[in-house]
XYZ file of C-alpha atoms in Angstrom:
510
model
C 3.142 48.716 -2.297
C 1.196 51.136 -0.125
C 2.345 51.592 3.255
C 0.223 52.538 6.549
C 0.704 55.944 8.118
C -0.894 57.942 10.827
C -2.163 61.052 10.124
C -1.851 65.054 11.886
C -5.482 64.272 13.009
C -5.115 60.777 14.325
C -2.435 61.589 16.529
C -4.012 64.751 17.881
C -6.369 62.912 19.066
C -7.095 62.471 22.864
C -6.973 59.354 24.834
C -10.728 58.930 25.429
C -13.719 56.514 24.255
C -13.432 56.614 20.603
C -16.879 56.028 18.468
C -17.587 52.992 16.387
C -17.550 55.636 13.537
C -13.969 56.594 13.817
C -12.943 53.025 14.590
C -14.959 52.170 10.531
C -13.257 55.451 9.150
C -10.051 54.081 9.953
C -10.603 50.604 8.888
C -11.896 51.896 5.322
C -8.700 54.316 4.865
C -6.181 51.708 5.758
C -8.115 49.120 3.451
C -7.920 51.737 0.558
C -4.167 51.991 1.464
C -3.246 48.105 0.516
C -5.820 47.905 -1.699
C -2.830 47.181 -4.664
C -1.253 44.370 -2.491
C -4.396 42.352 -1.148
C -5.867 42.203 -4.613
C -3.769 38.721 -4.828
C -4.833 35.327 -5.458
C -5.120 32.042 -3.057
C -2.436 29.802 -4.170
C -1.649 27.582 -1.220
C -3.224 26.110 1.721
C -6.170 26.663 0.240
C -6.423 29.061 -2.745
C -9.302 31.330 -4.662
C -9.172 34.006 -7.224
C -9.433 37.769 -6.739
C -12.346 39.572 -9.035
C -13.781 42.471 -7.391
C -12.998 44.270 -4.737
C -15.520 46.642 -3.074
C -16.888 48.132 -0.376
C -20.214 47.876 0.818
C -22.492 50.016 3.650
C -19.006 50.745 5.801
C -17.357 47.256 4.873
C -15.268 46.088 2.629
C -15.247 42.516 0.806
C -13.725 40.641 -1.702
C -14.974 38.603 -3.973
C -12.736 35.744 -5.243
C -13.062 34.029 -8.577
C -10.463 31.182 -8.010
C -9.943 27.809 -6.210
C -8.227 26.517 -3.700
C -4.483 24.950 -3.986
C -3.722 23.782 -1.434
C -5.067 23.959 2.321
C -3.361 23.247 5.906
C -5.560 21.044 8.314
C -7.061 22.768 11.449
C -4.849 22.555 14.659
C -5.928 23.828 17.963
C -3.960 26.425 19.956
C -4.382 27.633 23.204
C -5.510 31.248 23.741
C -7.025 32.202 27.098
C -7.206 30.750 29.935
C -10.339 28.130 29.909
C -10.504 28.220 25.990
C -8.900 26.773 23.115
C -8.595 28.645 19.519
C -8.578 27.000 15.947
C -6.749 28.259 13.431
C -6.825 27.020 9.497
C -4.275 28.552 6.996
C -5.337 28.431 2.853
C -4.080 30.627 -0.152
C -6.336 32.280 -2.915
C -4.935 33.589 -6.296
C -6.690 35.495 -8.877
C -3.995 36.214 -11.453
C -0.761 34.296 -13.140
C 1.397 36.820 -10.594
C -0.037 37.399 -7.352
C -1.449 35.115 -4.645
C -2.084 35.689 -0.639
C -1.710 33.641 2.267
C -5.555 33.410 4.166
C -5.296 32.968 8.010
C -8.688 31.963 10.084
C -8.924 32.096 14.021
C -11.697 30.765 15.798
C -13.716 28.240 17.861
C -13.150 24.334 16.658
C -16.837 24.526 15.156
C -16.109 27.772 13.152
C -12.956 26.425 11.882
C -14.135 22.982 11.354
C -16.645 24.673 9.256
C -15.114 26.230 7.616
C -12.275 24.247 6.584
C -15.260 21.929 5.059
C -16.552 24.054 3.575
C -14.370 24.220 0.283
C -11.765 22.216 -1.189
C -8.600 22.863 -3.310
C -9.719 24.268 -6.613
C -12.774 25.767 -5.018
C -13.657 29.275 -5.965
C -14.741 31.283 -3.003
C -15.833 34.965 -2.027
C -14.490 36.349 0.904
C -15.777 38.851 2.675
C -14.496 41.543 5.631
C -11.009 40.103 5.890
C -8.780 41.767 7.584
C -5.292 43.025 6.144
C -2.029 42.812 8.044
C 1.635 42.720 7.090
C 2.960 39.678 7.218
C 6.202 38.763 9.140
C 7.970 37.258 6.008
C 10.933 35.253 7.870
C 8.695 33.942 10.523
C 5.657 33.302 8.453
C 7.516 31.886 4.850
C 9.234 29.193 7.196
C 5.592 27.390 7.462
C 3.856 28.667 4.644
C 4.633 28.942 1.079
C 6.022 32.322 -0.027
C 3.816 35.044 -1.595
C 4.677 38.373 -3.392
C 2.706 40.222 -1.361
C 3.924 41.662 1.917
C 0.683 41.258 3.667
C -2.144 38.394 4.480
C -5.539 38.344 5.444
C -7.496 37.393 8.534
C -10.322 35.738 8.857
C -12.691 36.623 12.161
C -15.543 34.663 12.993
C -17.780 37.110 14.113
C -16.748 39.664 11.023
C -15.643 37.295 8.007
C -17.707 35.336 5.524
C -16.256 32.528 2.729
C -18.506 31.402 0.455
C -17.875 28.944 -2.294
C -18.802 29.828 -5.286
C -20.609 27.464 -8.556
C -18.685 26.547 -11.476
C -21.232 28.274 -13.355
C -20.895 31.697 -11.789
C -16.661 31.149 -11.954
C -14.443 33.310 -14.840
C -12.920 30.938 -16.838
C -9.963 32.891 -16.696
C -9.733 31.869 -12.675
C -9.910 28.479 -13.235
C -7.286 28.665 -15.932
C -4.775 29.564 -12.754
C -4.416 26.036 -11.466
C -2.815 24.821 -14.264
C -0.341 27.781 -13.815
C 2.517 26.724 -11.571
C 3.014 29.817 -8.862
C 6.686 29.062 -9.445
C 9.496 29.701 -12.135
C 8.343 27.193 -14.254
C 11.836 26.553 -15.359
C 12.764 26.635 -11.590
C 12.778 23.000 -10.917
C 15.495 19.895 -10.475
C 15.192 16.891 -12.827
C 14.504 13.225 -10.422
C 17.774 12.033 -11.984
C 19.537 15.450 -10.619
C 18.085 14.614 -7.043
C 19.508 11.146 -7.414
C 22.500 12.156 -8.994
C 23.457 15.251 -6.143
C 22.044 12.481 -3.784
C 22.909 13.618 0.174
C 24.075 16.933 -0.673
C 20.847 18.143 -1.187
C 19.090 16.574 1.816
C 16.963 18.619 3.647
C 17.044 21.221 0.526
C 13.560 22.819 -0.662
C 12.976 22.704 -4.067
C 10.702 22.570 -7.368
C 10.291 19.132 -8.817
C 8.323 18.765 -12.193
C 7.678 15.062 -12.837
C 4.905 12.546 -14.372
C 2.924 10.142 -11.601
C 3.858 6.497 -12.078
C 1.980 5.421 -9.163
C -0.071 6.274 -6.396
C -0.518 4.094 -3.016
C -3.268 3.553 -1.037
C -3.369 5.896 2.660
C -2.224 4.076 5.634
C -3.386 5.160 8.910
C -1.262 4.555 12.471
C -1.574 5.958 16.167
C 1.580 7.921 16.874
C 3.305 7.502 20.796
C 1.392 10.072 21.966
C -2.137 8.799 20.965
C -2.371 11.115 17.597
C -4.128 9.656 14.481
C -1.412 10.275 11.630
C -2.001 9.093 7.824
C 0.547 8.615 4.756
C 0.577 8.146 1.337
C 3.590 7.752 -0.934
C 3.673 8.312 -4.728
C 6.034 7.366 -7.277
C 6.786 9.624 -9.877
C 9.427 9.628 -12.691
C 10.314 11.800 -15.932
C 13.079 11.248 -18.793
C 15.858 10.801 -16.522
C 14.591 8.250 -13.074
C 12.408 5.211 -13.197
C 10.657 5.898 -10.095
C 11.004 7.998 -7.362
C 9.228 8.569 -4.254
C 7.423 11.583 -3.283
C 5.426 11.519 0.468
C 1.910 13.269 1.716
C 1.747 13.159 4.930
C -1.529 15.963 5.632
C -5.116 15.022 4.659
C -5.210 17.794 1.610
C -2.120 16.647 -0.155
C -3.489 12.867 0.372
C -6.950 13.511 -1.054
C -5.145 15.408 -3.888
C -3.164 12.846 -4.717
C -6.083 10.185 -4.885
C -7.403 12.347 -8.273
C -4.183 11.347 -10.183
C -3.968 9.254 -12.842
C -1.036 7.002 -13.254
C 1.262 7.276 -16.472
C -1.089 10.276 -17.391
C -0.839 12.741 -14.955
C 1.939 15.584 -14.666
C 2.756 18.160 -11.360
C 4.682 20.502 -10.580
C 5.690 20.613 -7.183
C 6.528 23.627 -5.329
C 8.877 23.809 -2.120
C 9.233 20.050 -1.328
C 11.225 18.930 1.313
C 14.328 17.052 -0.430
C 15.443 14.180 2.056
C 17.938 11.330 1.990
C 15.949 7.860 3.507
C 18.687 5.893 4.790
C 16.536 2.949 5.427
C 15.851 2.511 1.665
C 18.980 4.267 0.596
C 17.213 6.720 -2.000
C 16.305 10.263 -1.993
C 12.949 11.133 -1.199
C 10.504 14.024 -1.289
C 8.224 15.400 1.147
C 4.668 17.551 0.831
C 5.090 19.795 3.191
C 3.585 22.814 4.551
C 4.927 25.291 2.109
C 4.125 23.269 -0.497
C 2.048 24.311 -3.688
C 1.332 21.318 -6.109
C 0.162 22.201 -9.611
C -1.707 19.201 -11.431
C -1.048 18.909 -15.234
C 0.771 22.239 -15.740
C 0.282 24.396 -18.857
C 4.315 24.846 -19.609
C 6.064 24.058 -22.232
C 8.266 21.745 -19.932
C 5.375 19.985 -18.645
C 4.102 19.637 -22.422
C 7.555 17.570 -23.337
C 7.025 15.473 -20.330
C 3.216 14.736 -21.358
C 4.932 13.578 -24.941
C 7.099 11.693 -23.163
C 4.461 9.814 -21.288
C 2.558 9.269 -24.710
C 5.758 8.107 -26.024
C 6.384 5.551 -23.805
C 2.799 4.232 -22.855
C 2.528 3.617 -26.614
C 5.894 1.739 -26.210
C 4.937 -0.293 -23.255
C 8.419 0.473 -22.230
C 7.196 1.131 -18.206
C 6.147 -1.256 -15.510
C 2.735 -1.340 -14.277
C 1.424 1.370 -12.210
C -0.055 -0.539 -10.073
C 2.428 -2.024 -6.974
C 5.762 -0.983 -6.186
C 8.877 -2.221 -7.531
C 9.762 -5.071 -5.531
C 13.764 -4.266 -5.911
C 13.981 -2.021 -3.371
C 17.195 -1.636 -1.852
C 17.374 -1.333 1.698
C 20.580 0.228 4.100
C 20.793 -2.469 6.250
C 23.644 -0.505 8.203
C 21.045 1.924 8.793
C 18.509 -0.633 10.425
C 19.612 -0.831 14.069
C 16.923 -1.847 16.307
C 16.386 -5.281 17.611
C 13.100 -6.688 18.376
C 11.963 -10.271 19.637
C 8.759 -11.920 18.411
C 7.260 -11.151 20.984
C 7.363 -7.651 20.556
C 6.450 -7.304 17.069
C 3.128 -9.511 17.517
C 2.835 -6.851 21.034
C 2.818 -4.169 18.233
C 1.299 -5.421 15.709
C -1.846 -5.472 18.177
C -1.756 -2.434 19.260
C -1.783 -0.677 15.814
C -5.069 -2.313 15.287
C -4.340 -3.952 11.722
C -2.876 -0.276 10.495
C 0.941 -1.333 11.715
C 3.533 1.786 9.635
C 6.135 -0.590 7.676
C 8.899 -1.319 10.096
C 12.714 -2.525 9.856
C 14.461 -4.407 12.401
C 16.801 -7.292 13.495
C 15.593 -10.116 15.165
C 18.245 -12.965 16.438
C 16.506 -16.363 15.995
C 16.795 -19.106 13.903
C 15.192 -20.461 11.052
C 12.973 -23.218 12.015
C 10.776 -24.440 8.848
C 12.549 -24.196 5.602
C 11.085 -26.879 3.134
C 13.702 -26.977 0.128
C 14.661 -30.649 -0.421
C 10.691 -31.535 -1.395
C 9.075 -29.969 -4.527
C 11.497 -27.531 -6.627
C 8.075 -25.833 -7.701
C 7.814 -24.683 -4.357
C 10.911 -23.176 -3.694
C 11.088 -21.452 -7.346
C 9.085 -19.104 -9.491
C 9.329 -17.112 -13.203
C 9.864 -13.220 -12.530
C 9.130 -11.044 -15.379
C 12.578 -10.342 -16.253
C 11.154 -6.187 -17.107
C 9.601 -5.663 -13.729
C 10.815 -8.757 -11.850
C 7.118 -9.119 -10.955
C 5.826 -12.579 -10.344
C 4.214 -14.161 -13.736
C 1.452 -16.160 -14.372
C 1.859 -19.697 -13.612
C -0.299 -21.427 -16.327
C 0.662 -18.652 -18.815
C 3.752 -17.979 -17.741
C 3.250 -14.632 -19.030
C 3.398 -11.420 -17.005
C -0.028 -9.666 -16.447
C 1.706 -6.116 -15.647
C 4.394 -5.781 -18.761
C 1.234 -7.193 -21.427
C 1.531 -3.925 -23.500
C 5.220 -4.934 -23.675
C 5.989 -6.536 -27.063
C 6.971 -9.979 -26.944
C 10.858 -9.841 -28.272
C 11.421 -7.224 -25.296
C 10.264 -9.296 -22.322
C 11.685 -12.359 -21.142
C 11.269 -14.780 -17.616
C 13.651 -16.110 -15.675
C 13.487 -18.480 -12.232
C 14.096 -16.694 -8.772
C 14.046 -18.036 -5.070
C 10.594 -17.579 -3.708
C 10.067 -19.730 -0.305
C 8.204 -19.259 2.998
C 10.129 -19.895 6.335
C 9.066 -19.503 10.174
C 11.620 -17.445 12.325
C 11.904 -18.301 15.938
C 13.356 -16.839 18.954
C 12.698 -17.776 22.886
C 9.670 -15.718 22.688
C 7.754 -17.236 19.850
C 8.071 -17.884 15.905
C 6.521 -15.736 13.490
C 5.298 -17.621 10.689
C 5.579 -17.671 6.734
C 8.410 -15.021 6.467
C 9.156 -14.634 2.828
C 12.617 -15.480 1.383
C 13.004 -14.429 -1.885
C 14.752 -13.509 -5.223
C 18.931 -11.910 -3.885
C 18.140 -12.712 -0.160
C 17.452 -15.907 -0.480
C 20.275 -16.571 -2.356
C 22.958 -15.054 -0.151
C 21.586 -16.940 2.508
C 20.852 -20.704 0.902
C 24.866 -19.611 -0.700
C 23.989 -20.767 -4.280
C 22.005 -19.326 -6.920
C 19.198 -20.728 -8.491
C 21.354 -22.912 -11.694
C 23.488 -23.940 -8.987
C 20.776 -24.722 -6.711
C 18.881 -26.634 -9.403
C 21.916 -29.309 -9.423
C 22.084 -30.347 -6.754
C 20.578 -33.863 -5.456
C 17.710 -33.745 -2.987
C 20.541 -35.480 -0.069
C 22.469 -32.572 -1.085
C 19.850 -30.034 -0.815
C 18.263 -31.797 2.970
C 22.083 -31.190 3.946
C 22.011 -27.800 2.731
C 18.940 -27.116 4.674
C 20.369 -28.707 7.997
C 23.521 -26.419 7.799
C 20.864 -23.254 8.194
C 17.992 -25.075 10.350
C 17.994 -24.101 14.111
C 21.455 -22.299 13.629
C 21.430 -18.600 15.669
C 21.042 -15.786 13.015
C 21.080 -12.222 12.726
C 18.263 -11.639 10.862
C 17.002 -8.469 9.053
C 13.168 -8.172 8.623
C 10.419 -5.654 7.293
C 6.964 -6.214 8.474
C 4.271 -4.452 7.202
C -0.128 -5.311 7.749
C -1.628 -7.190 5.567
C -4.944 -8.412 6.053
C -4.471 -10.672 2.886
C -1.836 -12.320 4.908
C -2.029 -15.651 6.180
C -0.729 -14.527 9.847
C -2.019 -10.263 9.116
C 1.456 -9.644 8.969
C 3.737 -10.009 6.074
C 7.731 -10.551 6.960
C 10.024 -10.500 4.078
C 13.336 -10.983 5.129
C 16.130 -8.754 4.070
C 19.075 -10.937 5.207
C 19.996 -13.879 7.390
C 23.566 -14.521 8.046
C 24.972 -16.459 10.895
C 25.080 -14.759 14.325
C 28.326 -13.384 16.192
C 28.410 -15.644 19.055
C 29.166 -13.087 21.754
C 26.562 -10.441 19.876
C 24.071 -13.773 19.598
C 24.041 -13.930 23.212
C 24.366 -10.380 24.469
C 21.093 -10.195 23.082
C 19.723 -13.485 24.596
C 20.953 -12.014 28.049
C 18.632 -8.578 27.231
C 21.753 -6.388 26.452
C 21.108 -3.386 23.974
C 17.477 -4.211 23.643
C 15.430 -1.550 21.541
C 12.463 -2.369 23.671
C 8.769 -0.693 21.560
């Protein structure tokens, strides 16, 4: 790697005006000098290939073959007094070895501009960038890791970026995004995440897994009046079902939306490894160090594509399509007590776009219709994906592919209940499957012999009794009330807990 030095000359000279000609003569020897190291490709925030590099009437450009892999939004900084600077972070690549972190200052136009102007797996030219050495401690805690030991800058009076057509693009560039920038032995298994579980919270690592699902991207208003979007993906290999995997920038999100369930493969780069005690399960994070590679050319990733084959041929996974609706939840974990009030306060403020929320509410149950029609108390789960089946059918519309002998049904609580407090009642909570069990104290054989005096009495022993009850309450417009409740457990109230909170005592107030 070439180093910069200061020559006899330069240092004899005098402190006085120097010429614009000195000032290019300089610019062109140290841009000769790293020549080796800038020739790199864009791999992250934003990535494009490396072909040429040459210098034209006193300048210098380079003109990148590549695409971009991933990008970092625009965020403003502050700069002088009066004025406010943009800056935009991407990474270009133009061979299987070496990529380059790109960093662009500027007015919010220039940078908005710009960062429009191409997309991951855009090729690009870029033209009078210029070369510094990169503070690798400082810089690789935000942005992924590069072999090179300098960057580039972009200036907005000096720089150009210009995308470039598929047409005009080496083939040989656009091979690179199938190339992870990683090890591609470097990664953990999902069933070694779960396995390590909390040891390796907060860990960065590789993770190399198919895409069972992706979700749609919810939108919320943080406390301080910043728009923030999410999207979480499930994604599984040989050894885990499903496993979670959360975007949380608008590049990583609009990524995500290309991939195909059940036939899509990534390698993921420097994710955040974290332990979510509200669901109890490991997690992982896009964050901003994060490269994601989308149907990898390894051999790995080519045993994990036969493994997809295998078992989408098999029918042997659930559907794609909606999460699992087994999810575990911490409830030690879930601390915060709310009245109704307060969660129908929030739920209008988030303007229909309310982030899923855990909490406790003590009320009582004040509607809970189980000593009229068993039909409406009880449904058929699919006994592979525990998904609701079709009625008339009684067949399960996600598990067809599944062959006949391997799928079964099987009856399950599935009720709706109102939940009052002195504030207010929110209105067809669901009770369902486990919860509702614990709570009515039988299961469903049991429940299905008893007399309808017996079951009225059974619903009198829970009806207007003071409960501690846990709750997650997400939007949904499809929703009777635009809020769905389901109810996580309901268990009679400590008296002296009961009415601490009645009194206002350890209130979580929103």
């Amino acid at each position: 790697m070439a180093e910069f030095s200061v020559s006899p000359e330069t240092a004899n000279i005098k402190k006085k005006k120097r010429s614009r000609e000195w000032f290019l003569q300089r610019f062109l020897r140290l841009a000769l000098s790293c020549w080796c190291s800038a020739l790199v490709p864009l791999t992250r925030p934003g990535w494009c290939e490396v072909q040429q590099f040459q210098i034209k009437n006193g300048s210098f450009s380079f003109s990148t073959g590549l695409c971009c892999t991933f990008r970092s939004a625009s965020k403003p900084r502050s700069s002088y007094i009066g004025t406010e600077r943009y800056t935009f972070n991407f990474t270009i690549r133009d061979s299987p070895t070496y990529f380059i972190n790109v960093q662009s200052w500027g007015r919010e136009e220039y940078i908005r501009s710009l960062s429009e102007s191409f997309r991951v797996g855009d090729c690009v030219t870029i033209e009078n960038p210029l070369i510094q050495s990169k503070e690798a401690e400082r810089e690789e805690k935000f942005n992924p890791v590069t072999p090179s030991g300098y960057k580039l800058l972009l200036s907005e009076n000096h720089s150009v970026v210009k995308t470039s057509s598929c047409y005009d693009t080496d083939t040989r560039l656009l091979a690179l995004l199938h190339l992870p920038v990683k090890d591609p032995q470097d990664y953990y298994s999902l069933g070694d995440i779960v396995a390590n579980g909390q040891s390796l919270h907060g860990r960065v690592l590789n993770v190399l897994a198919a895409v069972m699902a992706v979700g749609e991207p919810k939108y919320f208003i943080t406390s301080d009046k910043r728009k923030g979007q999410r999207c979480e993906v499930k994604l599984y290999d040989e050894t885990e079902r499903s496993f979670p995997i959360v975007c949380w920038d608008n590049e990583s999100i609009q990524l995500a939306q290309t991939w195909i369930p059940q036939e899509t493969v990534i390698f993921a780069s420097d994710v955040r490894i974290n332990f979510d005690k509200f669901r109890n399960c490991m997690t992982a994070t896009v964050i901003s160090k994060t490269i994601i590679t989308t149907n990898p050319e390894t051999a790995e990733a080519n045993v994990l594509f036969s493994f997809i084959k295998e078992n989408a041929q098999a029918g042997a996974l659930p559907s794609p399509v909606k999460e699992l609706p087994n999810e575990t939840i911490n409830l030690e974990a879930v601390v915060d007590v709310y009245t109704v009030e307060q969660l129908k306060e929030k739920a209008l403020q988030s303007d229909g776009k309310l982030e899923p929320l855990h909490g406790i509410i003590y009320g009582y149950i004040s509607t809970l219709d189980i000593d009229e029609s068993v039909s409406r108390v009880l449904r058929n789960r699919c006994s592979v994906c525990r998904f609701i089946v079709n009625e008339v059918s009684n067949t399960c519309t996600f598990c067809s592919d599944v062959s006949a002998e391997a799928r079964s049904t099987f009856a399950s609580f599935d009720m709706l209940v109102d939940v009052t407090d002195h504030t207010g009642t929110l209105r067809s909570c669901y009770l369902a499957d486990c919860v509702a069990e614990d709570t009515l104290g039988c299961t469903v054989p049991e429940f299905l012999m008893l007399e309808e005096d017996q079951r009225t009495a059974l619903k009198w022993q829970l009806l207007l009794e003071r409960s501690k009850i846990y709750f997650k309450v997400t939007s949904s417009p499809n929703w009777r009330t635009g809020l769905k409740v389901n109810l996580l457990s309901c268990k009679l109230a400590d008296p002296m807990e009961a009415s601490q909170s009645f009194l206002g005592r350890d209130w979580n107030y929103l």
